[in-house]
Coordinates of C-alpha atoms in Angstrom, one line a residue:
Chain A
M1 CA 21.3 5.7 21.3
T2 CA 19.3 4.3 24.2
P3 CA 15.5 4.2 24.7
T4 CA 14.0 7.4 26.1
N5 CA 10.6 6.5 27.4
K6 CA 8.9 3.8 29.4
S7 CA 7.3 2.1 26.3
N8 CA 10.7 1.8 24.6
E9 CA 12.3 0.5 27.7
I10 CA 9.8 -2.3 28.0
V11 CA 10.3 -3.3 24.4
H12 CA 14.0 -3.0 24.7
D13 CA 14.1 -5.2 27.9
A14 CA 11.7 -7.8 26.4
L15 CA 13.8 -8.2 23.3
L16 CA 17.0 -8.3 25.2
Q17 CA 15.7 -11.1 27.4
A18 CA 14.3 -13.0 24.4
T19 CA 17.3 -12.7 22.1
E20 CA 20.2 -11.5 24.2
L21 CA 20.7 -8.7 21.7
A22 CA 20.4 -5.0 22.3
T23 CA 18.1 -2.8 20.2
Q24 CA 19.5 0.3 18.7
W25 CA 17.4 3.4 18.7
T26 CA 16.9 6.4 16.3
F27 CA 14.4 9.2 16.5
D28 CA 12.7 11.5 14.1
V29 CA 12.4 15.2 14.6
K30 CA 9.1 14.7 16.5
Q31 CA 10.9 12.2 18.9
N32 CA 9.0 9.2 17.5
A33 CA 11.3 6.2 18.3
F34 CA 12.6 3.7 15.8
G35 CA 14.2 0.5 17.3
W36 CA 16.5 -1.6 15.2
L37 CA 17.4 -5.1 16.1
R38 CA 19.4 -7.5 13.9
L39 CA 19.1 -11.2 14.9
N40 CA 22.0 -13.6 14.3
N41 CA 19.8 -16.2 12.7
T42 CA 16.2 -17.4 12.2
E43 CA 16.3 -19.3 15.5
S44 CA 15.7 -16.1 17.5
L45 CA 12.8 -15.0 15.5
R46 CA 10.1 -16.9 17.4
P47 CA 11.2 -15.7 20.8
A48 CA 11.4 -12.1 19.5
A49 CA 8.0 -12.3 18.0
K50 CA 6.6 -13.8 21.2
A51 CA 8.1 -11.0 23.3
L52 CA 6.7 -8.3 21.1
A53 CA 3.3 -9.9 21.0
E54 CA 3.2 -10.2 24.8
N55 CA 4.0 -6.5 25.0
G56 CA 1.1 -5.4 22.8
A57 CA 3.0 -4.8 19.6
R58 CA 1.2 -4.8 16.2
L59 CA 2.8 -6.2 13.1
C60 CA 3.0 -3.4 10.5
T61 CA 4.5 -5.3 7.7
M62 CA 7.5 -7.4 6.6
T63 CA 10.1 -6.5 4.0
A64 CA 12.1 -9.1 2.2
Y65 CA 15.2 -7.9 0.4
V66 CA 18.6 -8.7 -1.0
E67 CA 21.2 -7.0 1.1
E68 CA 23.6 -6.1 -1.6
R69 CA 22.9 -4.6 -5.0
G70 CA 24.0 -6.7 -7.9
E71 CA 22.9 -9.5 -10.2
N72 CA 25.1 -12.1 -8.4
S73 CA 24.1 -11.2 -4.9
N74 CA 21.7 -13.5 -3.1
K75 CA 22.2 -12.5 0.5
K76 CA 18.5 -12.2 1.5
A77 CA 17.1 -10.9 4.7
I78 CA 13.7 -10.1 6.1
A79 CA 12.9 -7.0 8.1
Y80 CA 9.8 -7.4 10.4
H81 CA 8.3 -4.0 11.3
F82 CA 6.2 -3.8 14.5
A83 CA 4.4 -0.8 16.0
L84 CA 3.8 0.1 19.6
A85 CA 2.3 3.5 20.3
N86 CA 4.8 6.0 18.8
T87 CA 7.5 3.3 18.5
V88 CA 8.4 1.3 15.4
V89 CA 10.7 -1.7 16.0
T90 CA 12.3 -3.3 13.0
V91 CA 13.7 -6.8 13.6
T92 CA 15.9 -8.0 10.8
V93 CA 16.6 -11.6 10.2
P94 CA 19.5 -12.6 7.8
L95 CA 18.7 -15.7 5.7
Y96 CA 22.2 -16.6 4.8
T97 CA 25.2 -18.1 6.6
A98 CA 28.9 -17.8 6.1
G99 CA 29.8 -19.2 2.8
C100 CA 26.2 -20.1 1.8
D101 CA 23.8 -17.6 0.2
T102 CA 21.0 -20.0 -0.3
P103 CA 18.2 -18.6 1.8
V104 CA 17.2 -20.7 4.8
A105 CA 13.5 -21.2 5.6
V106 CA 12.0 -18.9 8.2
P107 CA 9.4 -19.9 10.8
S108 CA 6.0 -18.4 10.5
I109 CA 4.9 -15.9 13.1
T110 CA 1.2 -16.2 12.4
S111 CA 0.8 -17.8 15.9
W112 CA 1.3 -14.4 17.4
F113 CA 0.4 -12.1 14.6
R114 CA -2.6 -13.1 12.4
N115 CA -1.8 -10.5 9.8
A116 CA 1.6 -12.1 9.1
D117 CA -0.3 -14.5 6.9
W118 CA -0.4 -12.4 3.7
N119 CA 3.1 -10.9 4.3
E120 CA 4.7 -14.4 4.5
R121 CA 2.8 -15.6 1.5
E122 CA 4.0 -12.6 -0.4
F123 CA 7.7 -12.9 0.3
H124 CA 7.5 -16.6 -0.5
E125 CA 6.1 -16.0 -4.0
M126 CA 8.2 -12.9 -4.7
F127 CA 11.5 -13.9 -3.2
G128 CA 11.3 -17.7 -3.1
I129 CA 11.8 -17.7 0.7
D130 CA 10.3 -20.8 2.3
I131 CA 8.2 -20.6 5.4
V132 CA 7.9 -23.2 8.1
D133 CA 4.5 -23.9 9.7
H134 CA 2.5 -21.4 7.6
P135 CA -1.2 -22.2 8.2
N136 CA -2.3 -21.2 4.7
P137 CA 0.6 -21.5 2.2
K138 CA -1.2 -20.5 -1.0
R139 CA -0.2 -17.9 -3.5
L140 CA -1.2 -14.4 -2.7
F141 CA -0.7 -12.3 -5.9
L142 CA 1.0 -14.5 -8.5
D143 CA -0.6 -17.4 -10.3
E144 CA 0.3 -20.9 -9.2
R145 CA 1.9 -21.7 -12.6
L146 CA 4.7 -19.1 -12.0
D147 CA 7.8 -20.2 -10.2
A148 CA 8.4 -18.8 -6.8
G149 CA 10.9 -15.9 -6.9
I150 CA 10.3 -15.4 -10.6
M151 CA 10.0 -11.6 -10.1
S152 CA 13.7 -11.4 -9.1
S153 CA 14.9 -13.7 -11.9
L154 CA 16.9 -12.1 -14.7
I155 CA 15.0 -11.8 -18.0
P156 CA 17.3 -10.5 -20.6
F157 CA 16.0 -7.5 -22.5
S158 CA 16.8 -9.2 -25.7
A159 CA 14.4 -12.0 -24.8
M160 CA 11.6 -9.6 -24.3
V161 CA 12.1 -7.5 -27.4
H162 CA 12.6 -10.4 -29.7
G163 CA 8.9 -11.1 -28.9
A164 CA 9.0 -14.9 -28.4
A165 CA 5.2 -15.0 -28.7
T166 CA 5.1 -13.0 -31.9
R167 CA 7.8 -15.3 -33.4
N168 CA 5.9 -18.3 -32.3
L169 CA 2.7 -17.0 -33.9
W170 CA 4.6 -16.3 -37.1
E171 CA 6.1 -19.8 -37.2
Q172 CA 2.6 -21.2 -36.8
V173 CA 1.3 -19.0 -39.6
M174 CA 4.1 -20.1 -41.8
A175 CA 3.8 -23.7 -40.8
A176 CA 0.1 -23.6 -41.8
K177 CA 1.4 -22.5 -45.2
G178 CA 3.8 -25.4 -45.3
V179 CA 6.9 -23.1 -44.9
D180 CA 9.5 -24.2 -42.4
I181 CA 11.2 -21.1 -40.9
T182 CA 12.5 -22.6 -37.6
G183 CA 16.0 -23.2 -38.7
S184 CA 18.1 -26.4 -38.9
D185 CA 17.8 -27.4 -35.3
G186 CA 14.0 -27.2 -35.5
S187 CA 13.6 -24.5 -32.8
Y188 CA 15.0 -21.5 -31.2
G189 CA 14.0 -22.8 -27.8
L190 CA 10.6 -21.0 -28.2
E191 CA 8.1 -23.9 -28.0
N192 CA 7.4 -23.3 -24.4
P193 CA 7.7 -19.6 -23.6
H194 CA 6.8 -20.3 -19.9
G195 CA 9.5 -22.8 -19.5
A196 CA 12.9 -21.9 -18.1
P197 CA 15.5 -21.3 -19.2
T198 CA 14.5 -19.9 -22.5
D199 CA 17.2 -20.2 -25.1
I200 CA 17.5 -16.7 -26.4
S201 CA 20.3 -17.3 -28.8
T202 CA 19.7 -15.8 -32.1
P203 CA 20.9 -17.0 -35.5
P204 CA 24.0 -15.3 -36.8
I205 CA 23.2 -12.1 -38.7
E206 CA 25.2 -11.7 -41.9
E207 CA 27.0 -8.3 -41.9
P208 CA 25.6 -6.2 -44.8
T209 CA 28.2 -5.0 -47.3
F210 CA 28.3 -1.3 -48.2
T211 CA 30.0 0.4 -51.1
P212 CA 32.8 2.3 -49.5
V213 CA 32.3 6.0 -49.4
S214 CA 34.8 7.6 -51.7
A215 CA 36.6 10.7 -50.7
T216 CA 36.2 12.1 -54.2
A217 CA 33.3 12.4 -56.5
P218 CA 32.7 9.7 -59.1
E219 CA 34.1 10.4 -62.5
N220 CA 30.7 10.4 -64.2
G221 CA 29.7 13.2 -61.9
N222 CA 26.5 11.5 -60.5
Chain B
M1 CA -35.7 -26.7 -5.8
S2 CA -36.1 -26.4 -2.1
E3 CA -33.6 -29.2 -1.6
A4 CA -31.1 -27.3 -3.8
L5 CA -31.4 -24.2 -1.7
G6 CA -30.2 -26.0 1.4
K7 CA -27.0 -27.1 -0.2
E8 CA -23.7 -25.1 -0.4
F9 CA -22.7 -23.6 -3.7
T10 CA -19.6 -21.7 -4.8
L11 CA -20.4 -18.4 -6.3
P12 CA -17.7 -16.5 -8.2
L13 CA -17.7 -12.8 -7.7
G14 CA -15.4 -10.6 -9.7
P15 CA -12.8 -9.8 -10.7
M16 CA -14.9 -7.4 -12.8
H17 CA -18.1 -6.4 -11.1
V18 CA -20.3 -3.4 -11.3
A19 CA -20.1 -2.7 -7.6
L20 CA -16.4 -3.2 -7.3
E21 CA -14.2 -0.2 -7.9
E22 CA -11.1 -2.3 -8.8
P23 CA -10.6 -5.9 -9.8
M24 CA -11.1 -8.3 -6.9
Y25 CA -12.1 -12.0 -7.1
F26 CA -14.0 -13.8 -4.3
K27 CA -15.0 -17.4 -4.3
V28 CA -18.0 -17.1 -2.1
T29 CA -19.5 -20.3 -0.7
V30 CA -23.2 -19.8 -0.1
E31 CA -25.9 -21.8 1.5
G32 CA -29.1 -20.4 0.3
E33 CA -28.8 -16.6 0.6
R34 CA -26.1 -16.8 3.3
V35 CA -22.4 -16.6 2.8
R36 CA -20.6 -19.4 4.7
H37 CA -17.0 -19.0 3.5
V38 CA -15.0 -16.5 1.5
E39 CA -11.9 -17.2 -0.4
I40 CA -10.1 -14.1 -1.7
T41 CA -8.0 -14.2 -4.8
S42 CA -5.9 -11.1 -5.5
G43 CA -3.1 -10.1 -7.9
H44 CA -5.0 -8.7 -10.8
V45 CA -3.3 -5.3 -10.7
H46 CA 0.1 -6.3 -9.4
R47 CA 2.5 -4.2 -11.3
G48 CA 5.9 -4.8 -9.7
M49 CA 6.1 -1.2 -8.6
E50 CA 8.5 -1.9 -5.7
A51 CA 10.9 -3.5 -8.1
L52 CA 10.5 -0.5 -10.4
A53 CA 11.4 1.9 -7.5
T54 CA 14.8 0.3 -7.3
K55 CA 15.5 1.3 -10.9
R56 CA 14.7 5.0 -10.3
N57 CA 16.5 7.7 -8.3
L58 CA 15.2 9.2 -5.1
F59 CA 13.5 12.1 -6.9
Q60 CA 12.0 10.0 -9.6
N61 CA 10.4 7.8 -7.0
I62 CA 8.3 10.8 -5.7
V63 CA 6.6 10.8 -9.1
L64 CA 6.3 7.0 -9.1
T65 CA 4.8 6.7 -5.6
E66 CA 2.2 9.3 -6.4
R67 CA 1.0 7.0 -9.0
V68 CA 0.5 3.9 -6.9
C69 CA -3.2 4.8 -6.7
S70 CA -5.3 7.9 -7.2
L71 CA -7.4 8.3 -4.0
C72 CA -4.5 8.3 -1.6
S73 CA -2.0 9.7 -4.1
N74 CA -0.8 12.4 -1.8
S75 CA -0.1 10.0 1.1
H76 CA 2.3 7.9 -0.8
P77 CA 4.9 10.6 -1.8
L78 CA 4.5 12.2 1.6
T79 CA 5.3 9.1 3.5
Y80 CA 8.1 8.2 1.0
C81 CA 9.7 11.6 1.5
M82 CA 9.3 11.3 5.3
A83 CA 11.1 7.9 5.3
I84 CA 14.1 9.5 3.5
E85 CA 13.9 12.6 5.8
N86 CA 14.0 10.3 8.8
L87 CA 16.9 8.4 7.4
A88 CA 18.9 11.5 6.6
G89 CA 17.8 13.7 9.5
I90 CA 16.2 16.4 7.4
E91 CA 14.0 18.9 9.2
V92 CA 11.2 20.1 7.0
P93 CA 10.5 23.9 7.3
R94 CA 7.4 24.7 9.3
R95 CA 5.5 26.4 6.4
A96 CA 6.1 23.3 4.4
Q97 CA 4.8 21.1 7.2
Y98 CA 1.6 23.1 7.3
L99 CA 1.2 22.8 3.5
R100 CA 1.8 19.1 3.6
V101 CA -1.0 18.6 6.1
L102 CA -3.2 20.9 4.0
A103 CA -2.8 18.7 1.0
D104 CA -3.3 15.5 3.0
E105 CA -6.6 16.7 4.6
I106 CA -8.0 18.0 1.3
K107 CA -7.4 14.6 -0.1
R108 CA -8.9 12.9 2.9
V109 CA -12.2 14.9 2.5
A110 CA -12.5 13.9 -1.2
S111 CA -11.6 10.3 -0.5
H112 CA -14.1 9.8 2.4
L113 CA -16.9 11.4 0.4
F114 CA -16.2 9.2 -2.6
N115 CA -16.5 6.1 -0.4
V116 CA -19.8 7.1 1.3
A117 CA -21.2 8.1 -2.1
I118 CA -20.4 4.6 -3.5
L119 CA -22.2 3.1 -0.5
A120 CA -25.3 5.0 -1.6
H121 CA -24.8 3.8 -5.2
I122 CA -24.5 0.1 -4.1
I123 CA -27.8 0.2 -2.1
G124 CA -29.6 1.8 -5.0
Y125 CA -30.0 5.2 -3.4
K126 CA -29.1 7.0 -6.6
S127 CA -30.2 10.5 -5.7
L128 CA -28.0 10.4 -2.5
F129 CA -25.1 9.1 -4.5
M130 CA -25.4 11.9 -7.0
H131 CA -25.8 14.5 -4.3
V132 CA -22.7 13.4 -2.3
M133 CA -20.6 13.2 -5.5
E134 CA -21.8 16.7 -6.3
V135 CA -20.8 17.9 -2.9
R136 CA -17.4 16.2 -3.3
E137 CA -16.9 18.2 -6.4
I138 CA -16.3 21.2 -4.2
M139 CA -13.1 19.6 -3.0
Q140 CA -12.2 18.4 -6.5
D141 CA -12.4 22.0 -7.6
V142 CA -10.2 23.0 -4.7
K143 CA -7.6 20.4 -5.7
E144 CA -7.7 21.6 -9.3
T145 CA -7.6 25.3 -8.4
V146 CA -4.8 25.0 -5.8
Y147 CA -2.7 22.2 -7.3
G148 CA -3.8 22.2 -11.0
N149 CA -5.0 18.6 -10.8
R150 CA -8.0 16.8 -9.5
M151 CA -6.2 13.7 -8.2
D152 CA -2.4 13.8 -8.2
L153 CA -1.4 17.0 -6.5
A154 CA 2.4 16.8 -6.8
A155 CA 2.6 18.7 -3.6
N156 CA 5.5 16.9 -1.9
T157 CA 9.2 16.9 -2.5
L158 CA 12.2 15.8 -0.5
G159 CA 12.6 18.2 2.4
G160 CA 9.3 20.1 1.9
V161 CA 6.7 21.0 -0.7
K162 CA 6.8 21.9 -4.4
N163 CA 4.5 24.8 -4.5
D164 CA 3.3 27.6 -2.2
V165 CA -0.4 28.4 -1.4
D166 CA -0.9 32.1 -1.2
A167 CA -3.5 34.2 0.7
Q168 CA -5.7 34.4 -2.3
L169 CA -5.9 30.7 -2.7
F170 CA -6.5 30.3 1.0
G171 CA -9.4 32.7 0.7
Y172 CA -10.8 30.4 -2.0
I173 CA -10.2 27.3 0.1
T174 CA -12.0 28.9 3.1
R175 CA -15.0 29.9 1.0
S176 CA -15.1 26.3 -0.5
L177 CA -15.1 24.9 3.1
Q178 CA -18.1 27.1 4.0
R179 CA -20.0 25.7 1.0
L180 CA -18.9 22.1 2.0
E181 CA -19.9 22.6 5.6
G182 CA -23.3 23.7 4.6
H183 CA -24.0 20.3 3.0
M184 CA -22.1 18.1 5.5
Q185 CA -24.6 18.2 8.4
E186 CA -27.4 17.4 6.1
I187 CA -25.5 14.5 4.6
I188 CA -24.5 13.2 8.0
D189 CA -28.1 13.4 9.2
I190 CA -29.3 11.3 6.2
Y191 CA -26.6 8.6 6.8
A192 CA -27.3 8.5 10.5
S193 CA -31.1 8.2 10.3
N194 CA -32.5 7.4 6.9
P195 CA -34.5 4.2 7.4
M196 CA -33.6 2.7 4.0
L197 CA -30.0 3.4 4.4
C198 CA -29.9 2.2 8.0
S199 CA -31.8 -1.0 7.2
R200 CA -29.1 -1.9 4.7
T201 CA -26.0 -1.0 6.7
V202 CA -26.7 -1.3 10.5
G203 CA -25.6 -4.8 11.8
V204 CA -24.2 -5.7 8.3
G205 CA -20.6 -6.8 7.9
V206 CA -19.8 -6.7 11.7
L207 CA -16.2 -6.7 12.7
P208 CA -15.8 -7.1 16.5
K209 CA -13.1 -5.0 18.2
D210 CA -11.1 -8.1 19.2
E211 CA -11.0 -9.2 15.6
A212 CA -9.9 -5.8 14.5
I213 CA -7.0 -6.1 17.0
R214 CA -6.2 -9.6 15.9
Y215 CA -6.0 -8.7 12.2
G216 CA -3.9 -5.6 13.0
L217 CA -6.5 -3.3 11.4
V218 CA -6.1 0.4 11.1
G219 CA -7.9 3.5 9.9
P220 CA -11.7 4.0 9.7
V221 CA -12.3 0.2 9.6
A222 CA -10.6 -0.2 13.0
R223 CA -12.1 3.0 14.4
G224 CA -15.6 1.8 13.3
S225 CA -15.0 -1.1 15.6
G226 CA -14.1 1.1 18.5
L227 CA -10.4 0.8 18.2
A228 CA -9.0 4.3 18.6
V229 CA -5.9 4.1 16.4
D230 CA -4.7 7.1 14.4
V231 CA -1.1 7.8 13.4
R232 CA -1.7 11.5 13.5
R233 CA -2.2 11.2 17.3
D234 CA -0.2 8.0 18.2
A235 CA 3.0 8.9 16.4
P236 CA 2.5 12.5 15.5
Y237 CA 4.3 13.9 12.4
G238 CA 4.3 17.1 10.5
I239 CA 2.3 19.8 12.2
Y240 CA -0.3 17.6 13.7
P241 CA 1.0 17.9 17.3
E242 CA 0.1 21.6 17.1
L243 CA -3.4 21.1 15.7
S244 CA -6.5 20.2 17.5
F245 CA -8.6 17.3 16.3
N246 CA -10.6 14.3 17.5
V247 CA -10.0 10.7 16.8
I248 CA -13.4 9.6 15.6
T249 CA -14.6 6.2 16.7
E250 CA -17.9 4.2 16.5
T251 CA -18.7 1.0 18.4
G252 CA -21.1 -0.8 16.0
G253 CA -18.3 -2.4 13.9
D254 CA -20.6 -2.6 10.9
V255 CA -20.9 -1.0 7.5
H256 CA -22.9 1.9 9.0
S257 CA -20.3 2.6 11.7
R258 CA -17.5 2.7 9.2
A259 CA -19.4 5.2 7.0
M260 CA -20.2 7.4 10.0
V261 CA -16.6 7.5 11.0
R262 CA -15.6 8.7 7.6
L263 CA -18.4 11.3 7.5
R264 CA -17.5 12.7 10.9
E265 CA -13.8 12.7 10.0
V266 CA -14.7 15.0 7.1
N267 CA -15.7 17.6 9.6
E268 CA -12.4 17.0 11.5
S269 CA -10.5 17.6 8.3
I270 CA -12.4 20.8 7.6
S271 CA -11.5 22.0 11.1
L272 CA -7.8 21.1 10.5
I273 CA -7.7 23.0 7.2
R274 CA -9.2 26.0 8.9
Q275 CA -6.5 25.8 11.6
I276 CA -3.9 25.7 8.9
A277 CA -5.3 28.7 7.1
A278 CA -5.4 30.7 10.4
N279 CA -1.9 29.8 11.6
L280 CA 0.2 29.3 8.5
P281 CA 3.6 30.7 9.2
E282 CA 5.9 32.5 6.7
G283 CA 9.1 30.7 5.7
K284 CA 10.8 28.4 3.3
L285 CA 9.2 25.6 1.4
T286 CA 12.1 23.2 1.4
A287 CA 15.1 22.3 3.5
P288 CA 18.6 22.2 2.1
L289 CA 19.2 18.6 1.1
P290 CA 22.3 16.7 2.3
V291 CA 23.7 13.7 0.5
I292 CA 21.4 10.9 1.4
P293 CA 23.6 8.5 3.4
A294 CA 23.6 4.7 3.2
G295 CA 21.1 3.3 5.7
Q296 CA 17.5 2.4 6.3
G297 CA 14.5 4.5 7.4
C298 CA 10.8 4.1 8.2
A299 CA 7.9 6.5 8.2
R300 CA 4.2 6.2 9.0
T301 CA 1.3 8.5 8.1
E302 CA -2.5 8.4 8.5
A303 CA -3.8 8.0 4.9
P304 CA -7.5 8.2 4.3
R305 CA -7.8 4.4 4.8
G306 CA -5.5 4.2 7.8
E307 CA -1.8 3.8 8.6
L308 CA 0.5 3.9 5.6
F309 CA 4.0 2.5 6.2
Y310 CA 7.2 3.1 4.1
F311 CA 10.6 1.5 4.5
I312 CA 13.6 2.4 2.5
R313 CA 17.1 1.1 2.3
T314 CA 19.8 3.1 0.6
D315 CA 23.5 2.6 -0.3
E316 CA 25.7 5.5 -1.3
S317 CA 24.0 5.9 -4.7
D318 CA 20.9 8.0 -5.4
I319 CA 18.9 4.8 -6.2
P320 CA 17.3 3.0 -3.3
T321 CA 18.3 -0.7 -2.9
R322 CA 14.8 -1.4 -1.5
L323 CA 11.6 0.5 -1.2
K324 CA 8.7 -1.2 0.5
W325 CA 5.3 0.2 1.3
R326 CA 2.3 -1.4 3.1
V327 CA -1.1 0.2 2.7
P328 CA -4.0 0.0 5.2
S329 CA -6.1 -2.1 2.7
Y330 CA -3.5 -4.9 3.0
M331 CA -4.8 -5.9 6.4
N332 CA -8.4 -4.6 6.0
W333 CA -8.9 -6.7 2.9
D334 CA -7.7 -9.8 4.7
A335 CA -10.3 -9.2 7.4
L336 CA -13.2 -9.3 4.9
E337 CA -13.5 -13.0 5.7
V338 CA -14.6 -12.0 9.2
M339 CA -17.0 -9.3 8.0
M340 CA -18.6 -11.5 5.3
K341 CA -19.1 -14.6 7.4
D342 CA -22.8 -15.5 7.4
C343 CA -23.8 -12.3 5.6
A344 CA -26.4 -12.1 2.8
V345 CA -25.1 -12.5 -0.7
A346 CA -26.7 -9.2 -1.6
D347 CA -24.5 -7.5 1.1
V348 CA -21.1 -8.7 -0.2
S349 CA -20.3 -5.7 -2.4
L350 CA -21.6 -3.4 0.3
I351 CA -19.2 -4.9 2.9
V352 CA -16.3 -4.8 0.4
N353 CA -16.9 -1.1 -0.2
S354 CA -17.1 -0.5 3.6
I355 CA -13.4 -1.2 4.0
D356 CA -12.8 1.4 1.2
P357 CA -10.5 -1.1 -0.6
C358 CA -7.6 0.2 -2.5
V359 CA -6.5 -2.7 -4.6
S360 CA -3.9 -0.9 -6.7
C361 CA -2.2 0.2 -3.5
T362 CA -2.4 -3.3 -2.0
E363 CA -1.0 -5.2 -4.9
R364 CA 1.5 -2.5 -6.1

């Protein structure tokens, strides 16, 4: 669909000039416009941001995400959402290249949008995406001791429910009593619960043996 | 002693503080009684809710988003449903659109009155605090009577609303508005002219209009600095284009201006609820739901604190691949460093309250 009003046309033309890409448009039932532009790479982000800023756009927010569902997928992208009157323009930047899913760093757009500061710090710590030329590259929500992108790392359920901290505490209690319960290798990889990767292998469990259920009643009648 | 007063000290404030509604931590650099620099540390109530949303189906996320926070609990599921409706091209029935706006405006009145009551609490005007909270109870009773709950209304669903509001309930709402209106003018007069209140709020925590634009601010904080932004007018949704209301602005850019915007907006909300009661059409409460296609959609609404933004990505399953929301406090909080610059230490909590911060919303 094409832009339908003057405001959309201005944004459309500015982005076309800056990125050589056409914006796609959708509309809600009240005819509020939504522009969708997908850049080829991060190189075009700065010109696009500059063009939007010069036309009075306000940065609404940014969304970092993995494009495909699945534990092995790492194709990350960032959607930058801008508002201009009744128009929202979403500029999406893929962070991967053909054959390489490792996310590339993105340039900061804080030069044009002051409120990009918190957004960029958030996706850095949550998704491990690096930012170039950020003026204040500190953690926003997560503590400095946590690895970047830790929120998207896989933590096996078994690691949680085994209660590493509880086991550690139990081992300390027993050690104080002079009892060694840590097994032959001296550890289950639990000395540093914050370290990665945590060895979550468990000692083999002996299968209990049961008396087979007889199809007939025992002779003594019990 | 006098030598020490001239030096800079770092004063930790929070994360637990009697004047803060939610956990926030500020490292305030002070010189004597003046704040020279503010460093904001956040993350105390980060719950990973966006990640949680990608483990739940589209209907379950209505319940989840209603629990992001309590004061704007209706705005979250509303905007979430609108993002999906925009993505799938669902047209909400007119009666449902009216009822959605009804729930939103009832929540706005209660939210705004809560904030201005806390202002009175912070400056030690306890009788005013108690009075405004008592007046607010009128709207709390409306919520409980109409929706069965004082905070989470559970009014929204995909394609419409969950429950109808009949003529008897509208009669009750209208009578409650009459009671509320009787108190509102008196409260507005007190906030506008009381010498003690004005001496603590006028010229305090000033945010110039150009800074409001630079930080991308929204809602009563932006409108208190003379920036007339309101999603209900700028990108109209629901039934707002058919209703008459004013976008309230003040020019002072201070704590007082932000409070006055909220108080005057209560009157606008009362007017909107009356218009809904007078013009509510008959009709269905929900639209037939298609299969939600793979794609992406956005929606914006005007929550009590300003523009609320939702973005959703779906594949062909009923579980979103990504759900993102950005609340108004996200930018308003960042701008505290401007408002607190060179303020008195005693005014810090007052200025924080003036942005009506919603930390649970911001950190998710």
